[in-house]
Coordinates of C-alpha atoms and ligand atoms in Angstrom, one line a residue:
X1 CA 111.4 137.8 95.6
X2 CA 114.6 138.3 93.4
X3 CA 113.8 140.5 90.6
X4 CA 116.8 140.1 88.2
X5 CA 119.4 137.6 87.3
X6 CA 122.0 139.2 89.6
X7 CA 119.7 139.0 92.6
X8 CA 118.9 135.3 91.7
X9 CA 122.5 134.3 91.4
X10 CA 123.2 136.1 94.7
X11 CA 120.4 134.5 96.6
X12 CA 121.3 131.0 95.3
X13 CA 125.0 131.5 96.3
X14 CA 124.1 132.5 99.8
X15 CA 121.6 129.7 100.3
X16 CA 123.5 126.6 99.4
X17 CA 127.0 125.2 99.4
X18 CA 129.1 125.4 96.2
X19 CA 128.7 121.7 95.6
X20 CA 124.9 121.9 95.6
X21 CA 125.0 125.1 93.5
X22 CA 127.2 123.3 91.0
X23 CA 124.5 120.5 90.6
X24 CA 121.9 123.2 89.9
X25 CA 123.9 125.2 87.6
X26 CA 124.9 122.1 85.5
X27 CA 121.3 122.1 84.3
X28 CA 121.9 125.5 82.7
X29 CA 118.2 126.2 82.9
X30 CA 116.9 129.7 84.0
X31 CA 113.4 128.3 84.4
X32 CA 114.7 125.9 87.1
X33 CA 116.9 128.4 88.8
X34 CA 114.2 131.0 88.9
X35 CA 111.8 128.5 90.6
X36 CA 114.4 127.4 93.1
X37 CA 115.1 131.1 93.9
X38 CA 111.4 131.8 94.2
X39 CA 111.1 128.9 96.6
X40 CA 114.1 130.0 98.7
X41 CA 113.0 133.6 99.0
X42 CA 109.5 132.4 100.1
X43 CA 110.4 129.5 102.4
X44 CA 113.8 130.7 103.7
X45 CA 115.4 127.4 104.3
X46 CA 118.5 126.9 106.5
X47 CA 120.1 124.8 103.8
X48 CA 119.4 123.4 100.3
X49 CA 120.2 119.9 99.0
X50 CA 120.0 119.3 95.3
X51 CA 119.4 115.7 94.3
X52 CA 120.6 114.3 91.1
X53 CA 119.9 110.8 89.7
X54 CA 123.1 109.7 91.4
X55 CA 122.7 106.7 93.8
X56 CA 124.7 108.5 96.5
X57 CA 122.2 111.4 96.4
X58 CA 119.3 109.0 96.6
X59 CA 120.9 107.3 99.5
X60 CA 121.3 110.7 101.2
X61 CA 117.6 111.4 100.8
X62 CA 116.7 108.1 102.5
X63 CA 119.2 108.7 105.3
X64 CA 117.7 112.2 105.8
X65 CA 114.1 110.7 106.2
X66 CA 115.5 108.7 109.2
X67 CA 117.7 111.5 110.6
X68 CA 114.7 114.0 110.4
X69 CA 112.5 111.5 112.3
X70 CA 110.0 111.2 109.4
X71 CA 110.7 107.5 109.0
X72 CA 112.0 104.8 111.3
X73 CA 113.8 101.7 110.4
X74 CA 112.1 98.3 110.8
X75 CA 113.7 94.9 111.4
X76 CA 114.0 94.0 107.7
X77 CA 116.7 95.9 106.0
X78 CA 115.6 98.7 103.7
X79 CA 112.2 98.8 105.3
X80 CA 111.0 101.9 107.0
X81 CA 107.7 103.2 108.6
X82 CA 106.3 106.7 108.3
X83 CA 103.5 108.2 110.3
X84 CA 101.2 111.0 109.1
X85 CA 99.5 113.1 111.8
X86 CA 96.4 111.6 113.3
X87 CA 94.2 114.1 111.4
X88 CA 96.3 114.0 108.3
X89 CA 95.6 110.6 107.0
X90 CA 94.1 111.2 103.6
X91 CA 93.5 113.7 100.8
X92 CA 92.0 116.9 102.0
X93 CA 89.4 117.9 99.3
X94 CA 88.0 121.0 100.9
X95 CA 91.4 122.7 101.2
X96 CA 92.5 121.7 97.7
X97 CA 91.7 124.7 95.4
X98 CA 92.5 126.0 92.0
X99 CA 93.7 129.6 91.7
X100 CA 91.6 131.2 89.0
X101 CA 90.9 134.6 87.7
X102 CA 87.5 136.1 88.4
X103 CA 84.9 134.8 86.0
X104 CA 86.5 131.3 85.5
X105 CA 84.2 128.8 84.0
X106 CA 85.3 125.6 85.8
X107 CA 81.7 125.0 87.0
X108 CA 80.2 124.4 90.4
X109 CA 81.7 121.1 91.1
X110 CA 85.4 122.4 91.2
X111 CA 86.8 124.1 94.2
X112 CA 88.4 127.4 93.2
X113 CA 89.7 130.5 94.9
X114 CA 90.4 133.9 93.5
X115 CA 93.9 133.9 92.1
X116 CA 95.3 137.0 94.0
X117 CA 93.6 136.0 97.3
X118 CA 94.8 132.4 97.1
X119 CA 98.3 133.4 96.2
X120 CA 98.4 135.9 99.0
X121 CA 97.1 133.3 101.5
X122 CA 99.4 130.4 100.6
X123 CA 102.5 132.6 100.3
X124 CA 101.6 134.0 103.7
X125 CA 101.4 130.6 105.2
X126 CA 104.6 129.5 103.4
X127 CA 106.6 132.6 104.3
X128 CA 109.6 131.3 106.2
X129 CA 108.2 127.8 106.6
X130 CA 111.5 126.1 106.1
X131 CA 113.5 128.1 108.6
X132 CA 115.7 125.6 110.4
X133 CA 115.1 123.0 107.7
X134 CA 116.8 121.7 104.6
X135 CA 115.1 122.3 101.3
X136 CA 115.4 119.3 99.0
X137 CA 115.2 119.9 95.2
X138 CA 114.4 117.0 93.1
X139 CA 114.1 116.3 89.3
X140 CA 111.8 113.5 88.2
X141 CA 109.8 112.5 85.2
X142 CA 106.2 111.5 84.6
X143 CA 105.8 108.7 82.1
X144 CA 108.7 106.7 80.5
X145 CA 111.9 108.7 79.7
X146 CA 112.6 110.2 76.3
X147 CA 109.0 109.6 75.2
X148 CA 106.2 111.7 73.7
X149 CA 104.4 110.9 77.0
X150 CA 107.1 112.2 79.4
X151 CA 106.6 115.4 81.4
X152 CA 109.7 116.6 83.4
X153 CA 109.0 117.8 86.9
X154 CA 110.8 119.8 89.6
X155 CA 109.8 118.9 93.2
X156 CA 110.9 121.2 96.1
X157 CA 110.1 120.0 99.6
X158 CA 111.3 120.1 103.2
X159 CA 110.1 116.5 103.8
X160 CA 112.6 113.8 103.2
X161 CA 109.8 111.3 103.4
X162 CA 108.1 113.0 100.4
X163 CA 111.4 113.0 98.5
X164 CA 112.2 109.5 99.4
X165 CA 108.8 108.3 98.4
X166 CA 109.4 109.9 95.0
X167 CA 112.5 107.8 94.6
X168 CA 110.4 104.7 94.8
X169 CA 107.4 106.0 92.8
X170 CA 108.9 107.9 89.9
X171 CA 111.5 107.8 87.2
X172 CA 114.6 110.0 87.7
X173 CA 114.7 113.3 85.8
X174 CA 117.9 115.1 86.5
X175 CA 119.5 113.8 83.3
X176 CA 116.2 114.4 81.4
X177 CA 116.3 118.0 82.5
X178 CA 119.8 118.4 81.4
X179 CA 118.6 117.3 78.0
X180 CA 116.1 120.0 77.9
X181 CA 118.9 122.5 77.4
X182 CA 117.3 125.5 79.0
X183 CA 113.6 125.0 77.8
X184 CA 110.6 125.4 80.0
X185 CA 107.6 123.1 80.2
X186 CA 108.2 121.6 83.7
X187 CA 105.5 120.9 86.3
X188 CA 106.6 122.5 89.5
X189 CA 105.7 121.6 93.1
X190 CA 106.5 123.4 96.3
X191 CA 105.8 121.7 99.6
X192 CA 106.4 122.8 103.1
X193 CA 105.4 120.4 106.0
X194 CA 105.3 123.2 108.4
X195 CA 106.0 122.9 112.1
X196 CA 106.8 119.3 112.9
X197 CA 105.9 117.9 116.4
X198 CA 106.5 114.1 117.1
X199 CA 107.6 113.7 113.5
X200 CA 104.3 114.9 112.0
X201 CA 102.9 118.2 110.6
X202 CA 101.4 120.1 113.6
X203 CA 99.3 122.8 112.1
X204 CA 96.9 120.8 110.1
X205 CA 94.2 123.6 110.3
X206 CA 96.5 125.5 107.9
X207 CA 96.8 122.6 105.5
X208 CA 96.4 123.9 101.9
X209 CA 96.9 122.5 98.4
X210 CA 96.6 125.4 96.0
X211 CA 97.1 124.8 92.2
X212 CA 98.3 127.5 89.9
X213 CA 97.2 126.2 86.5
X214 CA 98.6 129.1 84.6
X215 CA 102.2 128.6 85.7
X216 CA 101.8 124.9 86.3
X217 CA 102.9 125.3 90.0
X218 CA 101.3 123.5 93.0
X219 CA 101.9 124.8 96.5
X220 CA 101.1 122.5 99.5
X221 CA 101.7 123.0 103.1
X222 CA 101.1 121.8 106.6
X223 CA 100.5 118.2 105.6
X224 CA 102.6 115.1 105.0
X225 CA 100.1 112.7 103.6
X226 CA 101.3 111.6 100.2
X227 CA 98.1 112.4 98.3
X228 CA 98.4 116.0 99.4
X229 CA 102.2 116.4 99.1
X230 CA 103.9 114.1 96.6
X231 CA 103.8 116.5 93.7
X232 CA 104.0 113.9 90.9
X233 CA 100.9 112.0 92.1
X234 CA 97.6 113.7 92.3
X235 CA 98.9 117.2 92.1
X236 CA 100.5 116.5 88.7
X237 CA 97.3 114.7 87.6
X238 CA 95.4 118.0 88.0
X239 CA 98.0 119.8 85.8
X240 CA 98.2 117.0 83.4
X241 CA 94.4 117.0 82.7
X242 CA 94.8 120.6 81.6
X243 CA 97.8 119.8 79.4
X244 CA 96.0 116.9 77.9
X245 CA 93.0 119.1 77.1
X246 CA 95.3 121.5 75.2
X247 CA 97.2 118.8 73.4
X248 CA 94.4 116.3 72.6
X249 CA 95.2 113.3 74.9
X250 CA 93.8 111.9 78.2
X251 CA 95.3 112.0 81.7
X252 CA 93.5 109.4 83.8
X253 CA 93.1 107.9 87.2
X254 CA 93.6 104.3 85.8
X255 CA 95.6 101.2 86.3
X256 CA 97.2 99.5 83.4
X257 CA 97.7 95.8 83.1
X258 CA 98.4 93.0 80.7
X259 CA 95.7 90.4 80.8
X260 CA 97.2 87.1 79.9
X261 CA 94.8 84.9 77.9
X262 CA 95.0 81.5 76.2
X263 CA 98.5 80.6 74.8
X264 CA 99.9 83.4 76.8
X265 CA 98.6 86.1 74.5
X266 CA 98.6 89.6 76.0
X267 CA 95.8 92.1 75.9
X268 CA 96.3 95.5 77.6
X269 CA 93.5 96.9 79.7
X270 CA 93.2 100.0 81.8
X271 CA 90.7 100.6 84.6
X272 CA 89.5 103.7 86.3
X273 CA 88.1 103.0 89.8
X274 CA 87.8 105.6 92.6
X275 CA 90.4 105.3 95.4
X276 CA 90.2 102.2 97.5
X277 CA 87.8 100.3 95.2
X278 CA 90.2 97.6 93.8
X279 CA 92.4 99.3 91.2
X280 CA 95.7 97.9 92.7
X281 CA 94.3 94.5 93.4
X282 CA 92.8 94.2 89.9
X283 CA 96.1 95.1 88.3
X284 CA 97.8 92.4 90.4
X285 CA 95.4 89.6 89.7
X286 CA 97.0 86.2 89.5
X287 CA 98.3 85.1 86.2
X288 CA 98.3 88.6 84.7
X289 CA 101.0 91.3 84.7
X290 CA 100.9 94.8 86.1
X291 CA 102.1 97.9 84.2
X292 CA 100.7 100.4 86.7
X293 CA 98.1 100.7 89.5
X294 CA 97.0 104.3 89.6
X295 CA 97.7 106.8 86.9
X296 CA 97.8 106.5 83.0
X297 CA 98.3 108.7 80.1
X298 CA 96.5 107.8 76.9
X299 CA 97.4 109.1 73.5
X300 CA 96.4 108.2 69.9
X301 CA 99.6 107.3 68.0
X302 CA 99.3 106.1 64.4
X303 CA 95.5 105.6 64.8
X304 CA 95.9 103.4 67.8
X305 CA 95.3 104.2 71.5
X306 CA 98.5 103.7 73.5
X307 CA 98.9 104.1 77.2
X308 CA 101.7 104.4 79.7
X309 CA 102.0 104.2 83.5
X310 CA 102.8 107.7 84.6
X311 CA 104.5 106.3 87.7
X312 CA 107.1 103.5 88.3
X313 CA 106.0 102.5 91.8
X314 CA 103.0 101.7 94.0
X315 CA 101.5 103.8 96.8
X316 CA 99.0 101.0 97.7
X317 CA 96.4 100.4 100.4
X318 CA 97.7 97.8 102.7
X319 CA 94.4 96.9 104.4
X320 CA 93.4 93.3 103.6
X321 CA 96.7 92.5 101.8
X322 CA 97.2 88.9 102.8
X323 CA 99.4 86.1 101.8
X324 CA 96.8 83.9 100.1
X325 CA 95.0 86.6 98.1
X326 CA 98.0 88.8 97.3
X327 CA 101.0 86.6 97.1
X328 CA 103.1 89.0 94.8
X329 CA 102.7 92.0 96.9
X330 CA 103.0 89.9 100.2
X331 CA 106.5 88.8 99.0
X332 CA 107.5 92.4 98.1
X333 CA 106.5 93.4 101.7
X334 CA 108.6 90.6 103.2
X335 CA 111.8 90.6 101.1
X336 CA 114.5 93.1 101.5
X337 CA 113.8 95.5 98.7
X338 CA 113.0 99.1 99.7
X339 CA 109.5 99.6 101.3
X340 CA 108.0 102.5 103.1
X341 CA 105.0 101.5 105.2
X342 CA 102.8 104.2 106.4
X343 CA 100.3 104.4 109.3
X344 CA 100.6 100.7 110.2
X345 CA 101.1 99.2 113.7
X346 CA 104.7 98.4 114.6
X347 CA 105.6 96.0 117.3
X348 CA 109.2 94.8 117.8
X349 CA 110.3 96.2 114.5
X350 CA 107.6 94.4 112.5
X351 CA 104.6 96.0 110.7
X352 CA 101.0 94.9 111.1
X353 CA 97.8 96.0 109.4
X354 CA 94.1 95.4 109.2
X355 CA 93.0 92.2 107.4
X356 CA 96.5 90.8 107.0
X357 CA 95.3 87.3 107.9
X358 CA 97.6 86.5 110.7
X359 CA 97.4 87.1 114.5
X360 CA 98.3 90.7 115.3
X361 CA 99.7 92.2 118.6
X362 CA 97.6 93.9 121.2
X363 CA 99.9 96.9 121.5
X364 CA 102.7 98.8 119.7
X365 CA 103.1 102.1 117.9
X366 CA 100.7 103.4 115.3
X367 CA 99.4 106.7 113.8
X368 CA 98.0 107.6 117.2
X369 CA 101.4 107.1 119.0
X370 CA 101.6 104.3 121.6
X371 CA 98.7 102.1 121.0
X372 CA 97.0 99.3 122.9
X373 CA 93.9 97.4 122.0
X374 CA 90.8 99.4 123.2
X375 CA 92.5 102.8 122.9
X376 CA 90.0 105.5 122.1
X377 CA 90.3 108.8 120.4
X378 CA 89.1 112.2 121.6
X379 CA 85.5 111.3 120.5
X380 CA 85.5 108.0 122.3
X381 CA 85.9 106.0 119.2
X382 CA 88.1 102.9 119.3
X383 CA 91.3 103.4 117.3
X384 CA 92.0 100.4 115.2
X385 CA 95.5 98.8 115.1
X386 CA 96.2 100.5 111.8
X387 CA 94.5 103.2 109.7
X388 CA 92.1 102.0 107.0
X389 CA 94.1 104.2 104.5
X390 CA 97.5 102.8 105.8
X391 CA 99.7 102.1 102.8
X392 CA 102.9 100.7 101.4
X393 CA 105.3 102.4 99.0
X394 CA 107.3 100.2 96.7
X395 CA 109.1 100.4 93.3
X396 CA 107.4 98.3 90.6
X397 CA 110.7 96.8 89.6
X398 CA 110.5 94.6 92.8
X399 CA 107.4 92.9 91.6
X400 CA 107.6 89.4 90.1
X401 CA 104.6 90.1 87.9
X402 CA 105.8 93.2 86.2
X403 CA 105.1 93.7 82.4
X404 CA 107.8 94.8 80.1
X405 CA 105.6 97.6 78.7
X406 CA 106.5 99.7 81.8
X407 CA 109.3 101.5 80.3
X408 CA 108.3 101.4 76.6
X409 CA 108.5 105.0 75.3
X410 CA 105.7 104.1 72.9
X411 CA 103.4 102.8 75.6
X412 CA 101.2 99.7 75.4
X413 CA 98.5 99.3 72.8
X414 CA 95.2 99.6 74.7
X415 CA 92.4 97.2 73.9
X416 CA 89.9 97.8 76.7
X417 CA 89.0 100.4 79.3
X418 CA 87.1 99.4 82.5
X419 CA 85.1 101.7 84.8
X420 CA 84.1 100.5 88.3
X421 CA 83.0 101.8 91.6
X422 CA 81.7 100.8 95.0
X423 CA 78.1 100.4 94.0
X424 CA 75.7 98.3 96.1
X425 CA 72.6 98.1 94.0
X426 CA 72.9 99.0 90.3
X427 CA 75.6 97.7 88.0
X428 CA 76.1 94.0 87.3
X429 CA 79.6 92.5 88.0
X430 CA 80.7 92.9 84.4
X431 CA 79.1 94.5 81.4
X432 CA 80.4 95.7 78.0
X433 CA 79.1 98.9 76.4
X434 CA 77.4 98.9 73.0
X435 CA 80.0 101.3 71.6
X436 CA 82.4 104.0 72.5
X437 CA 79.9 106.8 73.2
X438 CA 77.6 104.5 75.1
X439 CA 80.5 103.5 77.3
X440 CA 81.8 107.0 77.8
X441 CA 78.4 108.4 78.8
X442 CA 76.6 105.5 80.7
X443 CA 79.7 104.0 82.2
X444 CA 82.6 106.4 82.6
X445 CA 80.5 109.6 83.0
X446 CA 77.9 107.9 85.1
X447 CA 80.2 106.4 87.7
X448 CA 79.0 106.6 91.3
X449 CA 80.8 105.1 94.3
X450 CA 80.6 105.1 98.0
X451 CA 83.3 107.4 99.6
X452 CA 86.2 105.6 101.3
X453 CA 89.1 106.3 103.7
X454 CA 91.2 107.7 100.9
X455 CA 89.7 111.2 101.4
X456 CA 89.0 113.0 104.7
X457 CA 85.3 113.0 105.7
X458 CA 82.4 110.6 106.0
X459 CA 82.7 107.1 104.4
X460 CA 80.0 105.1 102.5
X461 CA 78.2 108.0 100.9
X462 CA 77.2 107.4 97.3
X463 CA 79.0 110.0 95.3
X464 CA 79.1 110.9 91.6
X465 CA 82.7 110.4 90.3
X466 CA 83.2 110.8 86.6
X467 CA 85.8 108.4 85.2
X468 CA 86.9 108.1 88.9
X469 CA 88.7 111.4 88.1
X470 CA 86.3 113.8 89.8
X471 CA 88.6 114.7 92.7
X472 CA 91.3 115.7 90.2
X473 CA 89.4 117.5 87.5
X474 CA 90.9 120.9 86.5
X475 CA 88.4 121.3 83.6
X476 CA 84.7 121.8 83.6
X477 CA 82.7 118.5 83.6
X478 CA 81.4 119.2 80.2
X479 CA 84.7 119.9 78.7
X480 CA 86.3 116.7 80.2
X481 CA 83.5 114.6 79.0
X482 CA 83.7 116.2 75.5
X483 CA 87.4 115.3 75.4
X484 CA 86.6 111.6 76.1
X485 CA 84.0 111.4 73.5
X486 CA 86.2 113.1 70.9
X487 CA 89.2 110.9 71.8
X488 CA 87.7 107.8 70.4
X489 CA 85.5 109.2 67.7
X490 CA 87.5 108.9 64.5
X491 CA 89.7 105.9 65.2
X492 CA 89.4 102.9 63.0
X493 CA 89.5 100.7 66.1
X494 CA 88.8 101.8 69.6
X495 CA 89.4 100.1 73.0
X496 CA 86.2 98.5 74.1
X497 CA 84.6 100.0 77.2
X498 CA 83.4 97.9 80.1
X499 CA 81.8 98.5 83.5
X500 CA 82.6 96.3 86.5
X501 CA 81.1 96.2 90.0
X502 CA 82.9 94.3 92.7
X503 CA 80.6 95.5 95.4
X504 CA 77.1 94.5 94.4
X505 CA 74.9 93.4 97.4
X506 CA 71.9 91.3 98.0
X507 CA 68.8 92.7 99.8
X508 CA 70.4 91.9 103.1
X509 CA 73.5 93.9 102.3
X510 CA 75.8 90.9 101.8
X511 CA 78.4 91.2 98.9
X512 CA 77.4 88.9 96.1
X513 CA 80.9 88.3 94.9
X514 CA 84.2 87.0 96.3
X515 CA 87.4 89.0 96.3
X516 CA 89.0 87.0 93.6
X517 CA 86.0 86.8 91.2
X518 CA 87.6 89.8 89.3
X519 CA 89.9 87.3 87.8
X520 CA 87.0 85.7 85.9
X521 CA 85.6 89.1 84.8
X522 CA 89.0 90.0 83.3
X523 CA 89.2 86.8 81.4
X524 CA 85.7 87.3 80.0
X525 CA 86.7 90.7 78.9
X526 CA 89.8 89.3 77.2
X527 CA 87.7 86.7 75.4
X528 CA 85.2 89.4 74.2
X529 CA 88.1 91.4 72.8
X530 CA 90.2 88.7 71.3
X531 CA 87.7 86.0 70.4
X532 CA 84.5 87.8 70.1
X533 CA 82.7 85.2 72.2
X534 CA 78.9 85.6 72.3
X535 CA 77.3 87.8 74.9
X536 CA 73.7 88.6 76.1
X537 CA 72.2 91.9 75.0
X538 CA 70.5 93.7 77.9
X539 CA 69.1 97.3 77.9
X540 CA 72.4 98.6 79.6
X541 CA 75.0 96.6 77.6
X542 CA 76.4 93.2 77.0
X543 CA 76.7 90.7 79.7
X544 CA 78.4 87.2 79.9
X545 CA 76.5 84.0 79.3
X546 CA 76.2 81.7 82.1
X547 CA 78.1 78.8 80.4
X548 CA 81.1 81.0 79.7
X549 CA 81.3 82.2 83.3
X550 CA 80.9 78.7 84.6
X551 CA 83.8 77.6 82.5
X552 CA 86.0 80.5 83.5
X553 CA 85.3 80.0 87.2
X554 CA 86.3 76.5 86.9
X555 CA 89.5 77.2 84.9
X556 CA 90.7 80.2 86.9
X557 CA 89.3 79.7 90.4
X558 CA 88.7 76.0 90.4
X559 CA 85.2 76.9 91.8
X560 CA 81.7 75.8 90.8
X561 CA 79.6 78.7 89.7
X562 CA 75.8 78.1 90.1
X563 CA 73.0 79.4 88.1
X564 CA 71.5 80.9 91.2
X565 CA 74.7 82.9 91.8
X566 CA 74.7 84.0 88.1
X567 CA 71.1 85.1 88.4
X568 CA 71.5 87.0 91.6
X569 CA 74.5 88.7 90.3
X570 CA 73.6 89.5 86.7
X571 CA 69.9 90.3 87.0
X572 CA 69.0 93.8 85.6
X573 CA 67.6 95.9 88.4
X574 CA 65.4 98.2 86.4
X575 CA 64.1 100.6 89.1
X576 CA 67.7 101.1 90.5
X577 CA 69.1 101.7 87.1
X578 CA 66.4 104.2 86.2
X579 CA 66.9 106.1 89.4
X580 CA 70.6 106.2 88.7
X581 CA 70.0 107.7 85.3
X582 CA 67.9 110.4 86.9
X583 CA 70.4 111.1 89.7
X584 CA 73.3 111.4 87.3
X585 CA 71.4 113.4 84.7
X586 CA 70.4 116.0 87.3
X587 CA 74.0 116.5 88.2
X588 CA 74.9 117.2 84.6
X589 CA 71.8 119.5 84.1
X590 CA 72.5 121.4 87.4
X591 CA 76.2 121.7 87.5
X592 CA 77.6 121.2 84.1
X593 CA 76.6 123.7 81.4
X594 CA 78.3 122.7 78.2
X595 CA 77.7 119.0 78.6
X596 CA 77.7 117.4 75.2
X597 CA 74.1 116.6 74.0
X598 CA 75.3 113.1 73.3
X599 CA 75.1 112.3 77.0
X600 CA 71.5 113.3 77.2
X601 CA 70.7 111.4 74.1
X602 CA 72.4 108.2 75.4
X603 CA 70.6 108.5 78.7
X604 CA 67.3 108.9 77.0
X605 CA 67.9 105.9 74.8
X606 CA 69.0 103.8 77.9
X607 CA 65.9 104.9 79.8
X608 CA 63.6 103.8 77.0
X609 CA 65.3 100.5 76.5
X610 CA 64.9 99.9 80.3
X611 CA 61.2 100.8 80.3
X612 CA 60.6 98.8 77.2
X613 CA 62.1 95.7 78.8
X614 CA 60.1 96.2 81.9
X615 CA 57.0 96.3 79.8
X616 CA 58.0 93.3 77.6
X617 CA 58.9 91.1 80.5
X618 CA 56.4 92.5 83.1
X619 CA 58.9 92.7 85.9
X620 CA 61.1 95.2 87.7
X621 CA 64.1 92.8 88.0
X622 CA 65.0 90.8 85.0
X623 CA 66.8 87.5 85.0
X624 CA 69.9 87.4 82.7
X625 CA 68.3 84.3 81.1
X626 CA 65.6 86.3 79.4
X627 CA 68.1 88.3 77.2
X628 CA 69.0 87.3 73.6
X629 CA 72.5 86.3 72.5
X630 CA 74.5 88.8 70.4
X631 CA 77.9 89.0 68.8
Ligands
LIG701 C1 94.1 107.7 95.8 O1 93.6 108.1 96.9 O2 93.5 107.7 94.8 C2 95.5 107.3 95.8 C3 96.4 107.7 97.0 O3 96.0 106.7 94.8 S1 96.6 109.4 97.0 O4 96.0 110.0 95.9 O5 98.1 109.6 96.9 O6 96.1 109.8 98.3
LIG702 MN1 94.6 106.9 93.1

């Protein structure tokens, strides 16, 4: 590693052309040059490309992705396809670790490694990893530019696909860095894809994502999948959760949308759902407008909660995107704005995916290479035509339903927060909490969801996932929960908290709701917030009245809604809800010392309300019609 300024300057001069060096030096920031020098000394690239916000530099990145074989062009102009390795199709939780000093108190649920050991390991793996490759240096911003929310970032990668994806997903940051006039405070990301074979990272057994919280640097290697590599996405979220803890705000795994109510009034809602549980589709529901689909920062400004989309694009799951249910995104995927498809089937230059609602070809190229229907993997399992976690990457500016708040430096005023997971048997489709603390503890901090294809490993396993942010927590569970409780405590008016469940099943395992029903739940929440329409008071929160839902189903989906459907969906399943309280409480008791007492108090109160209701009504499952009306 270079040890002084002269060594750094020498190393930089030897590693890149004068033109690239000029772009770096124009930033006049020793923190940046030191990081670039550190990366060069470690990864030993053949060449360095410094990307500014200039459109020619952006175009160069895109061209590199095709030249390097990481993306292939498709029939529609500006569309490309990228493949991740067959075993590199999702986030790798076991190999994602925080580098911590001995005696750290992150708790049992967070994956850590001794700092010195971890640094030695990752730097060993990354030593010389860019030999024969071009190192790309990018500057981007999290959150809107020139805002209290913005965080400048430096991304270094040898993957043009990663760099190209970031052009579509984030706001440019070179000019923002220039304005920083030599200060520090950047998040820094260093990615090396490792040996590439057939366009994909070969040595996935050496895949690592190591997070240095102290220096706000993330090292990631031997992987291409965006969730493991794109610094500004989930790697930055982990750093942001720490920064938010220090500064008194919240960094969340949430969509942000403008719900459009009667007379075109706008109500901003955010929603935290685990990966692949409907975040993107909720933020795109017909008639409403999207601000963001995955990551939000929340701050109290002048006694009001304001929220921004951290990103400016979507890395969305493509499975089940079809023309009828998802017309806005369907259009974006078919017009000639920029799109990167990943891990889909390509046949004659056209992309195909699971659940697209049209006839699909019997052969082509996909994440397994040449594919034909019936092809099996090394375990004899049939390989579907596209991966379940296949995705599309697009900039939000191409969407017809984009809300103006996207680039507002003051963010959007937030009126409601929604928590939802893949829950077959406990929560009703929509329910409002009694108050902030009840919502934070029994909804956000009690979220459980079945695992999906967004992470490597078994699917369909019920898993605790606090605020849908569990995979990204860089704080102890107790501390993170404390921050949520404190955030809303002293505000004159707080966002309301709701729980939703799109995945409730009947006894035979059939889903009780249609894919579009969420449109009605959003409108009900909007009416609760804006009009204070009457609800029914159950032991777990406030649920809609049948008549209101019947009206909203008719208005928004032109569908009749029967009393039988209402009863099946909104019955309070007491034994399942009590079991859930026990399950979640034992997680906190076992793994989360420092959990605020308020959680245990709220759980005890909820338990006794459920037991009392069982006694009063003499049944385990209570029809919604038995509950009284309330404001
Ligand atoms: C998610 O899995 O939650 C995503 C995609 O949004 S990524 O985190 O990038 O894998
Ligand atoms: Mn996500």
